[in-house]
Amino acid sequence: MDSKMVSVRINGSEYSVPSGATILDACKRAGISVPTLCFLQDVAKNASCGVCLVEVKGAKSLVRSCTACVRDGIEIITNSARIRDARKTNVELLLANHPKECLSCVRNQNCELQEIAAELGVMHDRFVQTKKKMEWDTTSLSLVRDPNKCILCGRCIAVCGTVQTVHAISLSNRGIKTRVSTYMEKGLGNVACTNCGQCALVCPTAAIVERDDTDEVFEELLNPDKVVVVQTAPAIRVGIGEAMGMAPGSLVTGQMVAGLRRLGFKKVFDTQFTADLTIVEEAHELVQRLTNKGALPMITSCSPGWTKFAEHFFPDALAHLSTCKSPQQMFGALAKTYYAAKLNIDPRKMVVVSVMPCTAKKYEARRPEMMSAFEHWKEKRAWSADDAFYDVDYVLTTRELSRMFKESGIQFASLPAEEFDHPLGESTGAAVIFGATGGVMEAALRTAYEVVTGKTLTDINFVALRGMDGIKEAEVDLNGKKLKVAVAHTLGNARKLMEQIERGESPYAFIEVMTCPGGCLGGGGQPIPTTWEIRKKRAESLYAEDLGKTIRKSHENPQIIALYKESLKTPLGDLSHHPLHTSYQKRGLFVWKTNGHRKKEPVSTK
Amino acid sequence: MDGTETLSKELQEIDGVITKHRGKHGELLGILEETQLLNEAQFLSEEALNHVALRTGVPLSRVYNVVTFYSFFNLKPQGKHKITVCRGTACHTKGSKALLEDIGLILGCGKALEDGEAFYTTPDNEYTISTVACFGQCALAPVVAIDGVIHSNVTTATLQKLLKKFSKRRITS
């Protein structure tokens, strides 16, 4: 922004603001609130809704403050009868075509359209509906679109195109027929969509939401024949409190465990256990690639939006992806092999539910290759294809879990803190920070350093890898060998590093990529709203939890050590290969031609 | 597409069009326009659009955005004859809605044209019926264009006569 200051007059008072600022910015700096709807800081300013209107002296019509810039001597009025009337009319026009189903809507009481209508005092349903009813898009395993609820603010398109550079959706047609579409109306499940769910996170209404699996999970919990276990991702403990009405970033690990027990889960485990396992495998994989001259840089693979992005947009660079499964999938595979055997449970009767900050995890759990527990047992027990099951049965987002808590009448804030179950609930500080951008890299370095050098790492805080910069770099000294590493969050930043690799100019040995802004703590399944301030608070809580743990290196997790001793023997060994490692497929852009990943049709959400 | 397979004649021609427009202002629009004109049935096939996106690097969703925004672009094969009824104010007051209904009756596709605004191709691909907001020929209202020729002061009777000329099939009067 231009550092030159200009003088502006807002509602009769003089203020000095930077010359490139928008009127909305200027009002914010002056502490004057201007209502907005389609505007989203750093993501979208399409000036489509007409809610942020202000009067500018000398201008013929009202001005949209989100895009109009200040100039020296400008006189702005933010409140007048004319402004109130125009803002209200614009919202009334949006409401004309918006379904009046608020009471039975998943975003009820968490809807920006609802809020703005209340804030502006809309009391009448003045205009008749002019749009025809449109079909839902239920093609995706992660997301459901209801175009009838769309107010064409353009945020989803901006976040998908500009932030993630995926461009799965765009506006189509014009005039009254304008809508948000995928290519040729094929639906999200049939185009190059990464399922990241950032569109759902920024949608002001319920036009894009996560596929709801709460009914299915409730049903499984009631089934006496099933052993239902749950795993929770690191980012849930800093998100679920917020979804239950607590302050953003509230760290509620113990209450979350207690709440899940009260929902009826037999065992409450931690995805952080397999996050530690991922680190051990991945650190060894890195060392192996360094010594055997494997494909470098190696890139992390725990973010399923990112791996699908690579499959679509960089199909010739898949050798760079670590073969490690994500912690969610490692957990599912181990729960239905190692743990099931240990407790003598029929894995067919075991139900693994994940709670994830992520919509892409719903898709990941249904990838056909994610049935390694079934593959493991089928020969031993002579099972047929009819017995087939996925490693992870259901994936719930933070938002879905909060709905289950509320529906069950759980008073979340007053729950006592409880501990995770053993053995799959044990984790280290290294696993906690998986939830923040840079965390996986930091955790991996803590382990890789000790694997390579055989020395104890004393300063384990890699501060350069923390924070919200889009691409972060660091250099580590492994026995005199300098390794450059990089961390990227958002697929737009990942694309930059991938293009560097394609040009043969990548200076890095190891790259961490997280699909969502801020890492998993800013995932597409997290509470709405998720802003940069909120992301920072969630990150602070994760790093605080790491600091509070006595064991902060993954390879020192006693249960991980026991797991290798009892079952897997050695990292990257023959026994760990099948449950813990995976492969990728070249998908390209024309997905509908090669789409063959759906085993069972997704059920309708209503 | 792995580059080894030979491209169809149409896709090769599209490659030529793309090379011609590369780097020019309004590149995508120019490419799409010429690509449509190359097609015998005057439309952009999915295959053609895929190819344009692949070669230009423009995201598929963006290509779809452009082809659905401009009424010039067709996503379905067009009829041999194009009938365009003006639905501007002057023509409307002179009864253009009735003319559109007449066309529906004559060609047996009344239901498809019901909402007074239309873009329809008969199943035999003989006729494409569309409407425009104004031809700028208001003094001659109502006007109907058939294959690019504008006919003025059109009545049901003249319509019947005009359509009869093209039609192989029997048109009931």
mmCIF file of C-alpha atoms in Angstrom, chain A residues 221-537:
data_model
loop_
_atom_site.group_PDB
_atom_site.id
_atom_site.type_symbol
_atom_site.label_atom_id
_atom_site.label_comp_id
_atom_site.label_asym_id
_atom_site.label_seq_id
_atom_site.Cartn_x
_atom_site.Cartn_y
_atom_site.Cartn_z
ATOM 1 C CA LEU A 221 -23.000 -45.792 17.814
ATOM 2 C CA LEU A 222 -26.388 -47.355 18.547
ATOM 3 C CA ASN A 223 -25.458 -50.675 16.961
ATOM 4 C CA PRO A 224 -24.543 -53.135 19.762
ATOM 5 C CA ASP A 225 -22.666 -55.412 17.344
ATOM 6 C CA LYS A 226 -20.169 -52.737 16.406
ATOM 7 C CA VAL A 227 -17.064 -51.510 18.180
ATOM 8 C CA VAL A 228 -16.937 -47.848 17.296
ATOM 9 C CA VAL A 229 -13.627 -46.091 17.905
ATOM 10 C CA VAL A 230 -12.748 -42.503 17.146
ATOM 11 C CA GLN A 231 -9.547 -40.674 16.267
ATOM 12 C CA THR A 232 -9.132 -36.912 16.499
ATOM 13 C CA ALA A 233 -6.768 -34.795 14.438
ATOM 14 C CA PRO A 234 -4.459 -32.279 16.176
ATOM 15 C CA ALA A 235 -6.436 -29.276 14.917
ATOM 16 C CA ILE A 236 -9.715 -30.433 16.485
ATOM 17 C CA ARG A 237 -8.577 -29.664 20.026
ATOM 18 C CA VAL A 238 -8.131 -26.013 19.059
ATOM 19 C CA GLY A 239 -11.297 -25.812 16.967
ATOM 20 C CA ILE A 240 -14.089 -27.734 18.648
ATOM 21 C CA GLY A 241 -14.238 -25.429 21.685
ATOM 22 C CA GLU A 242 -14.767 -22.524 19.350
ATOM 23 C CA ALA A 243 -17.538 -24.392 17.536
ATOM 24 C CA MET A 244 -19.144 -24.984 20.930
ATOM 25 C CA GLY A 245 -19.227 -21.281 21.711
ATOM 26 C CA MET A 246 -15.896 -20.824 23.483
ATOM 27 C CA ALA A 247 -13.253 -18.251 22.558
ATOM 28 C CA PRO A 248 -11.324 -18.787 19.301
ATOM 29 C CA GLY A 249 -8.253 -20.966 19.792
ATOM 30 C CA SER A 250 -9.510 -22.483 23.084
ATOM 31 C CA LEU A 251 -7.432 -25.572 23.834
ATOM 32 C CA VAL A 252 -9.918 -28.226 24.929
ATOM 33 C CA THR A 253 -8.165 -31.584 24.471
ATOM 34 C CA GLY A 254 -9.528 -33.101 27.705
ATOM 35 C CA GLN A 255 -13.099 -31.897 27.237
ATOM 36 C CA MET A 256 -13.095 -33.147 23.669
ATOM 37 C CA VAL A 257 -12.108 -36.627 24.842
ATOM 38 C CA ALA A 258 -14.781 -36.518 27.553
ATOM 39 C CA GLY A 259 -17.407 -35.345 25.079
ATOM 40 C CA LEU A 260 -16.571 -38.127 22.628
ATOM 41 C CA ARG A 261 -16.912 -40.749 25.398
ATOM 42 C CA ARG A 262 -20.301 -39.326 26.248
ATOM 43 C CA LEU A 263 -21.371 -39.668 22.629
ATOM 44 C CA GLY A 264 -20.763 -43.387 23.028
ATOM 45 C CA PHE A 265 -17.415 -44.073 21.365
ATOM 46 C CA LYS A 266 -15.892 -47.237 22.864
ATOM 47 C CA LYS A 267 -12.365 -45.931 22.565
ATOM 48 C CA VAL A 268 -11.185 -42.378 22.081
ATOM 49 C CA PHE A 269 -7.854 -42.375 20.279
ATOM 50 C CA ASP A 270 -5.618 -39.721 18.869
ATOM 51 C CA THR A 271 -4.585 -39.246 15.253
ATOM 52 C CA GLN A 272 -1.465 -37.752 16.819
ATOM 53 C CA PHE A 273 -0.348 -41.303 17.617
ATOM 54 C CA THR A 274 -0.114 -42.023 13.900
ATOM 55 C CA ALA A 275 1.207 -38.517 13.294
ATOM 56 C CA ASP A 276 4.216 -39.616 15.341
ATOM 57 C CA LEU A 277 4.331 -42.791 13.288
ATOM 58 C CA THR A 278 4.173 -40.764 10.054
ATOM 59 C CA ILE A 279 7.133 -38.740 11.233
ATOM 60 C CA VAL A 280 9.225 -41.804 12.008
ATOM 61 C CA GLU A 281 8.459 -43.337 8.614
ATOM 62 C CA GLU A 282 8.831 -40.072 6.739
ATOM 63 C CA ALA A 283 12.103 -39.107 8.404
ATOM 64 C CA HIS A 284 13.527 -42.500 7.474
ATOM 65 C CA GLU A 285 12.195 -42.118 3.954
ATOM 66 C CA LEU A 286 13.978 -38.783 3.667
ATOM 67 C CA VAL A 287 17.225 -40.285 4.886
ATOM 68 C CA GLN A 288 16.810 -43.155 2.450
ATOM 69 C CA ARG A 289 16.191 -40.779 -0.458
ATOM 70 C CA LEU A 290 19.226 -38.711 0.528
ATOM 71 C CA THR A 291 21.512 -41.748 0.650
ATOM 72 C CA ASN A 292 20.062 -43.652 -2.316
ATOM 73 C CA LYS A 293 19.671 -40.571 -4.518
ATOM 74 C CA GLY A 294 15.887 -40.890 -4.660
ATOM 75 C CA ALA A 295 13.594 -38.163 -6.025
ATOM 76 C CA LEU A 296 14.311 -34.898 -4.224
ATOM 77 C CA PRO A 297 12.895 -32.714 -2.884
ATOM 78 C CA MET A 298 10.674 -35.101 -1.022
ATOM 79 C CA ILE A 299 7.257 -33.567 -0.294
ATOM 80 C CA THR A 300 4.952 -34.397 2.591
ATOM 81 C CA SER A 301 1.746 -36.237 1.795
ATOM 82 C CA CYS A 302 -0.493 -35.874 4.842
ATOM 83 C CA SER A 303 -2.772 -33.249 3.320
ATOM 84 C CA PRO A 304 -5.211 -35.071 1.010
ATOM 85 C CA GLY A 305 -6.214 -31.902 -0.824
ATOM 86 C CA TRP A 306 -2.589 -31.403 -1.716
ATOM 87 C CA THR A 307 -1.983 -34.964 -2.915
ATOM 88 C CA LYS A 308 -5.044 -34.773 -5.165
ATOM 89 C CA PHE A 309 -3.881 -31.369 -6.400
ATOM 90 C CA ALA A 310 -0.538 -32.911 -7.357
ATOM 91 C CA GLU A 311 -2.309 -35.784 -9.110
ATOM 92 C CA HIS A 312 -4.366 -33.343 -11.171
ATOM 93 C CA PHE A 313 -1.916 -30.577 -11.919
ATOM 94 C CA PHE A 314 1.551 -32.146 -11.595
ATOM 95 C CA PRO A 315 0.989 -35.773 -12.644
ATOM 96 C CA ASP A 316 4.577 -36.113 -13.820
ATOM 97 C CA ALA A 317 6.073 -35.070 -10.493
ATOM 98 C CA LEU A 318 4.352 -37.606 -8.244
ATOM 99 C CA ALA A 319 7.662 -39.326 -7.445
ATOM 100 C CA HIS A 320 8.421 -36.358 -5.193
ATOM 101 C CA LEU A 321 5.509 -37.156 -2.883
ATOM 102 C CA SER A 322 6.376 -39.134 0.205
ATOM 103 C CA THR A 323 4.826 -42.587 0.005
ATOM 104 C CA CYS A 324 3.701 -42.280 3.626
ATOM 105 C CA LYS A 325 -0.044 -42.387 4.099
ATOM 106 C CA SER A 326 -1.606 -39.567 6.029
ATOM 107 C CA PRO A 327 -1.920 -40.082 9.806
ATOM 108 C CA GLN A 328 -5.681 -40.620 9.390
ATOM 109 C CA GLN A 329 -5.157 -43.538 7.015
ATOM 110 C CA MET A 330 -2.282 -45.020 8.994
ATOM 111 C CA PHE A 331 -4.578 -44.980 11.999
ATOM 112 C CA GLY A 332 -7.419 -46.739 10.201
ATOM 113 C CA ALA A 333 -5.088 -49.427 8.879
ATOM 114 C CA LEU A 334 -3.461 -50.035 12.265
ATOM 115 C CA ALA A 335 -6.724 -49.964 14.206
ATOM 116 C CA LYS A 336 -8.172 -52.722 12.067
ATOM 117 C CA THR A 337 -4.988 -54.831 12.016
ATOM 118 C CA TYR A 338 -2.647 -54.296 14.965
ATOM 119 C CA TYR A 339 -5.228 -53.119 17.493
ATOM 120 C CA ALA A 340 -7.999 -55.479 16.352
ATOM 121 C CA ALA A 341 -5.620 -58.430 16.657
ATOM 122 C CA LYS A 342 -4.400 -57.269 20.037
ATOM 123 C CA LEU A 343 -7.925 -57.124 21.445
ATOM 124 C CA ASN A 344 -9.247 -59.951 19.324
ATOM 125 C CA ILE A 345 -11.956 -57.884 17.684
ATOM 126 C CA ASP A 346 -13.377 -58.906 14.308
ATOM 127 C CA PRO A 347 -12.187 -56.017 12.107
ATOM 128 C CA ARG A 348 -15.420 -56.263 10.131
ATOM 129 C CA LYS A 349 -17.266 -55.223 13.261
ATOM 130 C CA MET A 350 -14.943 -52.382 13.998
ATOM 131 C CA VAL A 351 -15.993 -48.892 12.936
ATOM 132 C CA VAL A 352 -13.293 -46.234 12.711
ATOM 133 C CA VAL A 353 -14.579 -42.679 12.819
ATOM 134 C CA SER A 354 -12.203 -39.763 12.281
ATOM 135 C CA VAL A 355 -12.786 -36.247 13.423
ATOM 136 C CA MET A 356 -10.891 -33.996 11.049
ATOM 137 C CA PRO A 357 -10.626 -30.270 10.368
ATOM 138 C CA CYS A 358 -10.847 -31.266 6.760
ATOM 139 C CA THR A 359 -13.379 -32.051 4.040
ATOM 140 C CA ALA A 360 -10.792 -33.681 1.765
ATOM 141 C CA LYS A 361 -10.353 -36.425 4.374
ATOM 142 C CA LYS A 362 -13.847 -37.642 3.517
ATOM 143 C CA TYR A 363 -12.644 -38.245 -0.005
ATOM 144 C CA GLU A 364 -9.324 -39.701 1.113
ATOM 145 C CA ALA A 365 -11.077 -42.326 3.235
ATOM 146 C CA ARG A 366 -12.928 -43.540 0.113
ATOM 147 C CA ARG A 367 -9.927 -43.896 -2.138
ATOM 148 C CA PRO A 368 -9.979 -47.516 -3.332
ATOM 149 C CA GLU A 369 -6.410 -48.117 -2.189
ATOM 150 C CA MET A 370 -7.355 -47.278 1.398
ATOM 151 C CA MET A 371 -8.499 -50.793 2.255
ATOM 152 C CA SER A 372 -5.236 -52.221 3.481
ATOM 153 C CA ALA A 373 -6.703 -53.789 6.630
ATOM 154 C CA PHE A 374 -9.119 -55.796 4.484
ATOM 155 C CA GLU A 375 -6.254 -56.783 2.186
ATOM 156 C CA HIS A 376 -4.320 -57.867 5.266
ATOM 157 C CA TRP A 377 -7.044 -60.116 6.623
ATOM 158 C CA LYS A 378 -8.789 -61.423 3.540
ATOM 159 C CA GLU A 379 -6.347 -64.233 2.750
ATOM 160 C CA LYS A 380 -5.826 -65.258 6.343
ATOM 161 C CA ARG A 381 -9.533 -65.530 6.966
ATOM 162 C CA ALA A 382 -10.690 -66.415 3.451
ATOM 163 C CA TRP A 383 -13.004 -63.440 3.201
ATOM 164 C CA SER A 384 -14.752 -62.552 -0.019
ATOM 165 C CA ALA A 385 -15.280 -59.164 -1.632
ATOM 166 C CA ASP A 386 -18.618 -58.921 0.190
ATOM 167 C CA ASP A 387 -16.753 -58.557 3.466
ATOM 168 C CA ALA A 388 -14.737 -55.607 2.156
ATOM 169 C CA PHE A 389 -14.400 -52.539 4.347
ATOM 170 C CA TYR A 390 -12.484 -49.311 4.325
ATOM 171 C CA ASP A 391 -9.735 -48.583 6.825
ATOM 172 C CA VAL A 392 -11.598 -45.465 7.919
ATOM 173 C CA ASP A 393 -15.382 -45.747 7.850
ATOM 174 C CA TYR A 394 -16.561 -42.202 8.498
ATOM 175 C CA VAL A 395 -14.953 -38.806 8.583
ATOM 176 C CA LEU A 396 -16.577 -36.011 10.551
ATOM 177 C CA THR A 397 -15.489 -32.403 10.350
ATOM 178 C CA THR A 398 -15.142 -30.199 13.424
ATOM 179 C CA ARG A 399 -18.455 -28.620 12.506
ATOM 180 C CA GLU A 400 -20.225 -31.967 12.292
ATOM 181 C CA LEU A 401 -18.838 -33.052 15.677
ATOM 182 C CA SER A 402 -20.099 -29.827 17.228
ATOM 183 C CA ARG A 403 -23.547 -30.575 15.836
ATOM 184 C CA MET A 404 -23.438 -34.063 17.363
ATOM 185 C CA PHE A 405 -22.423 -32.611 20.736
ATOM 186 C CA LYS A 406 -25.232 -30.071 20.594
ATOM 187 C CA GLU A 407 -27.800 -32.608 19.464
ATOM 188 C CA SER A 408 -26.801 -34.881 22.351
ATOM 189 C CA GLY A 409 -27.163 -32.082 24.880
ATOM 190 C CA ILE A 410 -23.524 -32.195 25.926
ATOM 191 C CA GLN A 411 -22.567 -29.153 27.989
ATOM 192 C CA PHE A 412 -19.153 -28.942 26.464
ATOM 193 C CA ALA A 413 -17.515 -26.128 28.422
ATOM 194 C CA SER A 414 -18.285 -27.724 31.782
ATOM 195 C CA LEU A 415 -17.010 -31.217 30.898
ATOM 196 C CA PRO A 416 -14.155 -32.582 33.016
ATOM 197 C CA ALA A 417 -10.870 -33.110 31.193
ATOM 198 C CA GLU A 418 -10.266 -36.774 30.388
ATOM 199 C CA GLU A 419 -7.342 -38.704 28.927
ATOM 200 C CA PHE A 420 -7.132 -40.523 25.604
ATOM 201 C CA ASP A 421 -7.307 -44.318 25.631
ATOM 202 C CA HIS A 422 -4.195 -46.453 25.231
ATOM 203 C CA PRO A 423 -2.278 -47.426 23.238
ATOM 204 C CA LEU A 424 -3.387 -45.475 20.157
ATOM 205 C CA GLY A 425 -3.929 -42.317 22.164
ATOM 206 C CA GLU A 426 -0.338 -41.673 23.152
ATOM 207 C CA SER A 427 1.419 -38.816 21.367
ATOM 208 C CA THR A 428 4.273 -36.337 21.563
ATOM 209 C CA GLY A 429 4.600 -32.593 21.137
ATOM 210 C CA ALA A 430 5.878 -33.186 17.623
ATOM 211 C CA ALA A 431 2.506 -34.622 16.651
ATOM 212 C CA VAL A 432 0.511 -31.750 18.145
ATOM 213 C CA ILE A 433 2.057 -29.188 15.825
ATOM 214 C CA PHE A 434 1.013 -31.198 12.745
ATOM 215 C CA GLY A 435 -2.056 -29.006 12.890
ATOM 216 C CA ALA A 436 -0.167 -25.809 12.059
ATOM 217 C CA THR A 437 1.698 -24.867 8.892
ATOM 218 C CA GLY A 438 5.357 -25.793 9.366
ATOM 219 C CA GLY A 439 4.552 -28.282 12.077
ATOM 220 C CA VAL A 440 5.130 -31.462 10.109
ATOM 221 C CA MET A 441 8.462 -30.146 8.876
ATOM 222 C CA GLU A 442 9.519 -29.187 12.395
ATOM 223 C CA ALA A 443 8.466 -32.559 13.762
ATOM 224 C CA ALA A 444 10.251 -34.397 10.942
ATOM 225 C CA LEU A 445 13.455 -32.441 11.481
ATOM 226 C CA ARG A 446 13.425 -33.235 15.205
ATOM 227 C CA THR A 447 13.482 -36.917 14.268
ATOM 228 C CA ALA A 448 15.551 -36.812 11.058
ATOM 229 C CA TYR A 449 18.348 -34.950 12.832
ATOM 230 C CA GLU A 450 18.687 -37.629 15.450
ATOM 231 C CA VAL A 451 18.343 -40.486 12.935
ATOM 232 C CA VAL A 452 21.117 -39.088 10.743
ATOM 233 C CA THR A 453 23.531 -37.708 13.321
ATOM 234 C CA GLY A 454 22.877 -40.074 16.196
ATOM 235 C CA LYS A 455 23.174 -37.037 18.448
ATOM 236 C CA THR A 456 20.523 -35.530 20.691
ATOM 237 C CA LEU A 457 18.913 -32.400 19.324
ATOM 238 C CA THR A 458 19.003 -29.806 22.075
ATOM 239 C CA ASP A 459 17.194 -26.849 20.571
ATOM 240 C CA ILE A 460 14.133 -28.500 19.103
ATOM 241 C CA ASN A 461 12.206 -25.326 18.274
ATOM 242 C CA PHE A 462 12.540 -24.512 14.589
ATOM 243 C CA VAL A 463 11.119 -21.026 14.896
ATOM 244 C CA ALA A 464 11.839 -20.080 11.277
ATOM 245 C CA LEU A 465 9.242 -22.641 10.207
ATOM 246 C CA ARG A 466 6.474 -21.157 12.318
ATOM 247 C CA GLY A 467 4.127 -18.311 11.487
ATOM 248 C CA MET A 468 1.777 -17.515 8.657
ATOM 249 C CA ASP A 469 4.127 -16.541 5.801
ATOM 250 C CA GLY A 470 3.041 -18.277 2.585
ATOM 251 C CA ILE A 471 6.400 -19.948 1.939
ATOM 252 C CA LYS A 472 8.964 -20.389 4.720
ATOM 253 C CA GLU A 473 12.523 -21.657 4.431
ATOM 254 C CA ALA A 474 15.164 -23.032 6.767
ATOM 255 C CA GLU A 475 18.524 -24.709 6.615
ATOM 256 C CA VAL A 476 19.582 -27.591 8.824
ATOM 257 C CA ASP A 477 22.985 -29.059 9.364
ATOM 258 C CA LEU A 478 22.934 -32.858 9.293
ATOM 259 C CA ASN A 479 26.475 -34.046 10.078
ATOM 260 C CA GLY A 480 28.036 -31.259 8.083
ATOM 261 C CA LYS A 481 25.596 -31.682 5.218
ATOM 262 C CA LYS A 482 23.432 -28.616 4.778
ATOM 263 C CA LEU A 483 19.838 -29.309 3.895
ATOM 264 C CA LYS A 484 17.464 -26.646 2.646
ATOM 265 C CA VAL A 485 13.826 -27.174 3.500
ATOM 266 C CA ALA A 486 10.674 -25.235 2.665
ATOM 267 C CA VAL A 487 7.144 -25.029 4.001
ATOM 268 C CA ALA A 488 4.171 -23.912 1.914
ATOM 269 C CA HIS A 489 0.544 -23.509 2.812
ATOM 270 C CA THR A 490 -2.285 -22.940 0.335
ATOM 271 C CA LEU A 491 -2.143 -24.706 -3.001
ATOM 272 C CA GLY A 492 -1.230 -21.446 -4.713
ATOM 273 C CA ASN A 493 2.042 -21.405 -2.801
ATOM 274 C CA ALA A 494 2.507 -25.135 -3.380
ATOM 275 C CA ARG A 495 2.133 -24.514 -7.105
ATOM 276 C CA LYS A 496 5.014 -22.026 -6.989
ATOM 277 C CA LEU A 497 7.312 -24.620 -5.415
ATOM 278 C CA MET A 498 6.140 -27.294 -7.864
ATOM 279 C CA GLU A 499 6.845 -25.082 -10.864
ATOM 280 C CA GLN A 500 10.291 -24.494 -9.435
ATOM 281 C CA ILE A 501 10.790 -28.274 -9.300
ATOM 282 C CA GLU A 502 9.550 -28.637 -12.884
ATOM 283 C CA ARG A 503 12.072 -26.055 -14.027
ATOM 284 C CA GLY A 504 14.771 -28.010 -12.211
ATOM 285 C CA GLU A 505 15.563 -25.065 -9.963
ATOM 286 C CA SER A 506 14.379 -26.316 -6.603
ATOM 287 C CA PRO A 507 17.120 -25.873 -3.990
ATOM 288 C CA TYR A 508 15.271 -27.920 -1.395
ATOM 289 C CA ALA A 509 15.653 -31.437 -0.053
ATOM 290 C CA PHE A 510 12.358 -31.550 1.792
ATOM 291 C CA ILE A 511 9.120 -29.594 1.402
ATOM 292 C CA GLU A 512 6.029 -29.542 3.569
ATOM 293 C CA VAL A 513 2.771 -28.658 1.857
ATOM 294 C CA MET A 514 -0.515 -27.984 3.598
ATOM 295 C CA THR A 515 -3.567 -27.331 1.463
ATOM 296 C CA CYS A 516 -5.321 -24.844 3.676
ATOM 297 C CA PRO A 517 -4.263 -21.367 4.779
ATOM 298 C CA GLY A 518 -2.529 -21.748 8.135
ATOM 299 C CA GLY A 519 -2.390 -25.547 7.851
ATOM 300 C CA CYS A 520 -5.018 -27.939 9.210
ATOM 301 C CA LEU A 521 -6.073 -25.455 11.895
ATOM 302 C CA GLY A 522 -7.505 -23.414 9.009
ATOM 303 C CA GLY A 523 -8.992 -26.476 7.311
ATOM 304 C CA GLY A 524 -12.189 -26.540 5.289
ATOM 305 C CA GLY A 525 -14.002 -28.393 8.077
ATOM 306 C CA GLN A 526 -13.152 -25.945 10.848
ATOM 307 C CA PRO A 527 -15.573 -23.541 12.576
ATOM 308 C CA ILE A 528 -16.917 -20.634 10.551
ATOM 309 C CA PRO A 529 -15.652 -17.933 10.517
ATOM 310 C CA THR A 530 -11.956 -18.739 10.233
ATOM 311 C CA THR A 531 -9.979 -15.525 9.876
ATOM 312 C CA TRP A 532 -6.234 -14.849 10.101
ATOM 313 C CA GLU A 533 -6.571 -13.666 13.710
ATOM 314 C CA ILE A 534 -8.421 -16.847 14.599
ATOM 315 C CA ARG A 535 -5.883 -19.018 12.779
ATOM 316 C CA LYS A 536 -3.089 -17.385 14.767
ATOM 317 C CA LYS A 537 -4.883 -18.066 18.033
#
